[in-house]
Amino acid sequence: MIRLKLITIFVLIICVQSFAQRSGELYNTISKLDSTFFKALNDCDLKKYKSFLAFDYEFYHDKQGLTVSKENEMKSMNLFCGEQRERQQIKRILINESLEVYPITNYGAIENGEHIFHLVVDNNTSKPISKAKFTSIWRFDNDQWKLARTISYNHIPYGKIQLDDNTLRLYEGNYKASDRMVNIKKEGGTLKMTDIVDEKDVWSAEMLAENANTFYLNQNNIQIKFLKERGKIKKLVVYENGELIEEALKEE
């Protein structure tokens, strides 16, 4: 049944490709709906967020799977705006030039686009941590626009800048800290940091590029800087909220 629903959705998308709109009345309407809907998400205004959802809402997410029904989506949002938000606050920012709108005759519209998710450090600072594509299906019913389906996919780590593979490989290796080994390894277009204790992986996190030799994590306000000596990477230093908390020497 899930497979049939997905096939139906993608058939709709294919059928309206030639009618893409990047301006005009429908485009402006959907663009405004997108802005208001995601402002409710960023602000954790759950009452406003819920008001956009159709009673039979479905959310397809490439990492988290399928969420069926408005009720189950709001359960997820309560978690997102509760325990998860206390640990780290995330906000969504649309890539404006990516937005496309497609009409669906006697139904509503399809919205395609890309967005970037930011880790909020404080009221004045945020850092990009991931990028994704999305498709939203809007239904116009009883003179109201409702969000009927969402597909969120192609989630990838995304830093302030994107470094080439050769630069990333410079930092690969093991770094000896006071109480553990820290392994740095290139994964895709970024680096992965893994803590190793007694030859066992105990923790890992993605490292996102801030500049050519400085990275930050996709959680908390942690910054990692690689230092050179005589042209070779000598060590990494770790900062939390701007304070130096640790150093680790690279093994030869």
Steps between C-alpha positions, in 0.01 A plus 500: 500500500781746590675422172180569303453834676856604417458396137182710479678803645793478259268445203328827594837676513606368159167592342526868594871562433426707191279738701764620745441850638758730655274804507133588481200466730532128583873529556453795734225317691707185555813702579309686773357173636851353512635803685220504758502123551875478560499809721263304723750213491798724584308672780349172624155656474329160507145637481585690181695204359209262558255733327679445167474120500230304320319241710660221292848655493797275416871576535761298309854552636802319356666468843208473742252307286126552459273693735130439437226735628485851638493361854827309461671796338408716800642236736830533312481877518441493875826307532680732257388807694550337841793279599681537168476879495642516853811318375537693177284748315466453124354746251414453133594749228364470146736537203276754330623446144424126527125544549277367221120471497292268282119517472288187543168541319195485729720424800771748595874529444837330530788692654861393439809654654812470710563621851784522750471418869698710745616429853405803711791600726341814647267783399760640259679190373406186312699248296383290203513126573297325229336551165202316349249498217126499560169461321179627658154423364245769586125436475247780454180386672207701636679823409803403711850382414609192694828310490411145396838336436866577562800316357836595655806336346868521401607621845874569495742663746553863403751743651575869451735407216549180300859372488649282226597139568876567503464761772281273712746211472777715650330468838436125499672294768511426872549772760606413856301681769552465875239229549429354156589481135321731257466372145436743216376353172358643180140396436336635188555874482595552863693350794389266774646511851492176704611451860669164563548353849657153548486455121122552498307783333310681776379820330505667161383819331516673164748787464388786275739745341512859624817579307795305356629376838213559743193283546195487726267224613135455405417520871585746780738791448816293444781615270803294389810661353792316337846649556807452279868486579758506220229446244347190665189462714630481857191502722138593539363734763141501623301804612161506670314832505829666404702346787790261435411166660731241342796425277594177322827422321496328163669163486770459235 
